[in-house]
Amino acid sequence: MAKKISFKTKDIKKNADDWVEKREIKTSSIEINKRLTIDIPESLHKKIKSTCALNGTSIADEIRNLLKSKFQ
């Protein structure tokens, strides 16, 4: 049996509006990540995936390191 939860939209809108008006923008040294999607040949993907598995690293970490070395 599914549990039903009801929300009062009037209260949600009021709370959201209050939050937007009173929020503090915090600056941080942590940079926001952005997603990058690329298409690569299956054979290259298999090589990358198997090499990362043998090295105990993730594909994402390896690609990030490659991109950093190229563009920083």
Short mmCIF file of N, CA and C in Angstrom, two decimals:
data_model
loop_
_atom_site.label_atom_id
_atom_site.label_comp_id
_atom_site.label_asym_id
_atom_site.label_seq_id
_atom_site.Cartn_x
_atom_site.Cartn_y
_atom_site.Cartn_z
N MET A 1 0.85 -1.18 0.00
CA MET A 1 0.00 0.00 0.00
C MET A 1 0.90 1.24 0.00
N ALA A 2 0.67 2.13 -0.91
CA ALA A 2 1.47 3.34 -1.02
C ALA A 2 1.01 4.36 0.00
N LYS A 3 1.98 5.03 0.59
CA LYS A 3 1.67 6.07 1.55
C LYS A 3 1.39 7.37 0.80
N LYS A 4 0.31 8.03 1.15
CA LYS A 4 -0.05 9.28 0.49
C LYS A 4 0.39 10.45 1.35
N ILE A 5 1.03 11.40 0.70
CA ILE A 5 1.47 12.62 1.38
C ILE A 5 0.86 13.79 0.62
N SER A 6 0.22 14.67 1.35
CA SER A 6 -0.37 15.84 0.68
C SER A 6 0.45 17.08 1.01
N PHE A 7 0.55 17.95 0.04
CA PHE A 7 1.26 19.20 0.19
C PHE A 7 0.30 20.34 -0.09
N LYS A 8 0.44 21.37 0.67
CA LYS A 8 -0.35 22.56 0.42
C LYS A 8 0.50 23.48 -0.46
N THR A 9 0.07 23.70 -1.69
CA THR A 9 0.87 24.48 -2.63
C THR A 9 1.03 25.92 -2.19
N LYS A 10 0.06 26.45 -1.46
CA LYS A 10 0.16 27.84 -0.99
C LYS A 10 1.36 27.97 -0.06
N ASP A 11 1.53 27.01 0.86
CA ASP A 11 2.65 27.05 1.80
C ASP A 11 3.99 26.85 1.09
N ILE A 12 4.02 25.96 0.11
CA ILE A 12 5.27 25.71 -0.62
C ILE A 12 5.69 26.97 -1.37
N LYS A 13 4.77 27.62 -2.05
CA LYS A 13 5.11 28.83 -2.80
C LYS A 13 5.58 29.92 -1.85
N LYS A 14 4.93 30.09 -0.74
CA LYS A 14 5.32 31.12 0.21
C LYS A 14 6.72 30.84 0.74
N ASN A 15 7.00 29.60 1.10
CA ASN A 15 8.31 29.25 1.62
C ASN A 15 9.39 29.41 0.56
N ALA A 16 9.08 29.04 -0.67
CA ALA A 16 10.05 29.19 -1.76
C ALA A 16 10.32 30.66 -2.03
N ASP A 17 9.29 31.48 -2.03
CA ASP A 17 9.47 32.91 -2.25
C ASP A 17 10.30 33.53 -1.12
N ASP A 18 10.02 33.13 0.11
CA ASP A 18 10.80 33.62 1.25
C ASP A 18 12.26 33.24 1.10
N TRP A 19 12.50 32.01 0.70
CA TRP A 19 13.87 31.54 0.54
C TRP A 19 14.60 32.35 -0.52
N VAL A 20 13.95 32.59 -1.66
CA VAL A 20 14.60 33.33 -2.74
C VAL A 20 14.93 34.74 -2.29
N GLU A 21 14.01 35.38 -1.57
CA GLU A 21 14.23 36.76 -1.12
C GLU A 21 15.29 36.86 -0.03
N LYS A 22 15.39 35.86 0.82
CA LYS A 22 16.27 35.96 1.99
C LYS A 22 17.55 35.15 1.87
N ARG A 23 17.74 34.47 0.75
CA ARG A 23 18.90 33.59 0.64
C ARG A 23 20.20 34.38 0.62
N GLU A 24 21.24 33.72 1.08
CA GLU A 24 22.57 34.30 1.06
C GLU A 24 23.36 33.57 -0.02
N ILE A 25 24.03 34.32 -0.83
CA ILE A 25 24.87 33.70 -1.86
C ILE A 25 26.24 33.51 -1.25
N LYS A 26 26.64 32.26 -1.16
CA LYS A 26 27.92 31.93 -0.55
C LYS A 26 28.95 31.70 -1.65
N THR A 27 30.07 32.33 -1.50
CA THR A 27 31.15 32.08 -2.45
C THR A 27 32.07 31.03 -1.84
N SER A 28 32.60 30.22 -2.69
CA SER A 28 33.42 29.11 -2.23
C SER A 28 34.56 28.89 -3.21
N SER A 29 35.60 28.25 -2.73
CA SER A 29 36.72 27.94 -3.61
C SER A 29 36.45 26.66 -4.40
N ILE A 30 35.32 26.00 -4.12
CA ILE A 30 34.96 24.79 -4.84
C ILE A 30 34.30 25.17 -6.16
N GLU A 31 34.86 24.67 -7.24
CA GLU A 31 34.33 24.99 -8.56
C GLU A 31 33.19 24.04 -8.92
N ILE A 32 32.17 24.57 -9.55
CA ILE A 32 31.03 23.77 -9.96
C ILE A 32 31.43 22.90 -11.15
N ASN A 33 31.03 21.65 -11.13
CA ASN A 33 31.31 20.74 -12.24
C ASN A 33 30.24 20.87 -13.31
N LYS A 34 30.63 20.70 -14.55
CA LYS A 34 29.72 20.67 -15.68
C LYS A 34 29.88 19.33 -16.38
N ARG A 35 28.78 18.80 -16.89
CA ARG A 35 28.79 17.49 -17.55
C ARG A 35 29.17 17.66 -19.02
N LEU A 36 30.00 16.74 -19.50
CA LEU A 36 30.44 16.73 -20.89
C LEU A 36 30.15 15.35 -21.44
N THR A 37 29.41 15.29 -22.53
CA THR A 37 29.07 14.01 -23.14
C THR A 37 29.67 13.97 -24.54
N ILE A 38 30.41 12.90 -24.82
CA ILE A 38 31.00 12.74 -26.15
C ILE A 38 30.72 11.33 -26.66
N ASP A 39 30.73 11.18 -27.97
CA ASP A 39 30.59 9.88 -28.60
C ASP A 39 31.97 9.44 -29.07
N ILE A 40 32.33 8.20 -28.73
CA ILE A 40 33.60 7.64 -29.17
C ILE A 40 33.34 6.24 -29.74
N PRO A 41 34.24 5.74 -30.58
CA PRO A 41 34.05 4.40 -31.12
C PRO A 41 34.07 3.35 -30.00
N GLU A 42 33.30 2.31 -30.20
CA GLU A 42 33.20 1.24 -29.19
C GLU A 42 34.56 0.63 -28.89
N SER A 43 35.39 0.45 -29.90
CA SER A 43 36.71 -0.15 -29.68
C SER A 43 37.57 0.71 -28.75
N LEU A 44 37.50 2.03 -28.92
CA LEU A 44 38.26 2.93 -28.04
C LEU A 44 37.70 2.88 -26.62
N HIS A 45 36.39 2.85 -26.50
CA HIS A 45 35.76 2.77 -25.18
C HIS A 45 36.21 1.50 -24.44
N LYS A 46 36.26 0.38 -25.16
CA LYS A 46 36.69 -0.89 -24.54
C LYS A 46 38.14 -0.80 -24.07
N LYS A 47 39.00 -0.16 -24.86
CA LYS A 47 40.40 -0.01 -24.47
C LYS A 47 40.53 0.87 -23.23
N ILE A 48 39.82 1.98 -23.23
CA ILE A 48 39.86 2.89 -22.07
C ILE A 48 39.35 2.18 -20.83
N LYS A 49 38.21 1.51 -20.96
CA LYS A 49 37.57 0.85 -19.82
C LYS A 49 38.45 -0.26 -19.25
N SER A 50 39.05 -1.08 -20.12
CA SER A 50 39.89 -2.18 -19.63
C SER A 50 41.17 -1.65 -18.99
N THR A 51 41.75 -0.61 -19.57
CA THR A 51 42.97 -0.03 -18.98
C THR A 51 42.67 0.57 -17.61
N CYS A 52 41.56 1.27 -17.49
CA CYS A 52 41.18 1.85 -16.20
C CYS A 52 40.91 0.76 -15.17
N ALA A 53 40.28 -0.32 -15.58
CA ALA A 53 40.01 -1.43 -14.66
C ALA A 53 41.32 -2.04 -14.17
N LEU A 54 42.28 -2.22 -15.06
CA LEU A 54 43.57 -2.78 -14.66
C LEU A 54 44.33 -1.84 -13.73
N ASN A 55 44.18 -0.54 -13.92
CA ASN A 55 44.88 0.45 -13.09
C ASN A 55 44.11 0.82 -11.83
N GLY A 56 42.86 0.37 -11.73
CA GLY A 56 42.04 0.69 -10.56
C GLY A 56 41.59 2.14 -10.53
N THR A 57 41.43 2.72 -11.70
CA THR A 57 40.97 4.11 -11.78
C THR A 57 39.62 4.15 -12.51
N SER A 58 38.98 5.30 -12.45
CA SER A 58 37.72 5.44 -13.18
C SER A 58 37.98 6.12 -14.52
N ILE A 59 37.09 5.86 -15.46
CA ILE A 59 37.20 6.50 -16.77
C ILE A 59 37.11 8.02 -16.60
N ALA A 60 36.20 8.47 -15.78
CA ALA A 60 36.01 9.91 -15.59
C ALA A 60 37.29 10.57 -15.06
N ASP A 61 37.93 9.95 -14.08
CA ASP A 61 39.17 10.51 -13.54
C ASP A 61 40.28 10.55 -14.59
N GLU A 62 40.40 9.52 -15.37
CA GLU A 62 41.42 9.48 -16.42
C GLU A 62 41.18 10.54 -17.48
N ILE A 63 39.93 10.69 -17.91
CA ILE A 63 39.61 11.69 -18.93
C ILE A 63 39.82 13.09 -18.38
N ARG A 64 39.42 13.33 -17.11
CA ARG A 64 39.66 14.62 -16.48
C ARG A 64 41.15 14.96 -16.48
N ASN A 65 41.97 13.99 -16.09
CA ASN A 65 43.42 14.22 -16.06
C ASN A 65 43.98 14.53 -17.44
N LEU A 66 43.50 13.81 -18.46
CA LEU A 66 43.94 14.10 -19.82
C LEU A 66 43.56 15.52 -20.26
N LEU A 67 42.32 15.89 -19.96
CA LEU A 67 41.85 17.23 -20.34
C LEU A 67 42.61 18.32 -19.58
N LYS A 68 42.88 18.10 -18.30
CA LYS A 68 43.65 19.07 -17.53
C LYS A 68 45.06 19.24 -18.09
N SER A 69 45.71 18.13 -18.43
CA SER A 69 47.07 18.23 -18.96
C SER A 69 47.10 18.94 -20.31
N LYS A 70 46.05 18.83 -21.07
CA LYS A 70 45.98 19.47 -22.37
C LYS A 70 45.62 20.96 -22.28
N PHE A 71 44.71 21.32 -21.39
CA PHE A 71 44.15 22.66 -21.40
C PHE A 71 44.53 23.56 -20.22
N GLN A 72 45.33 23.08 -19.29
CA GLN A 72 45.74 23.95 -18.17
C GLN A 72 47.13 24.44 -18.35
#
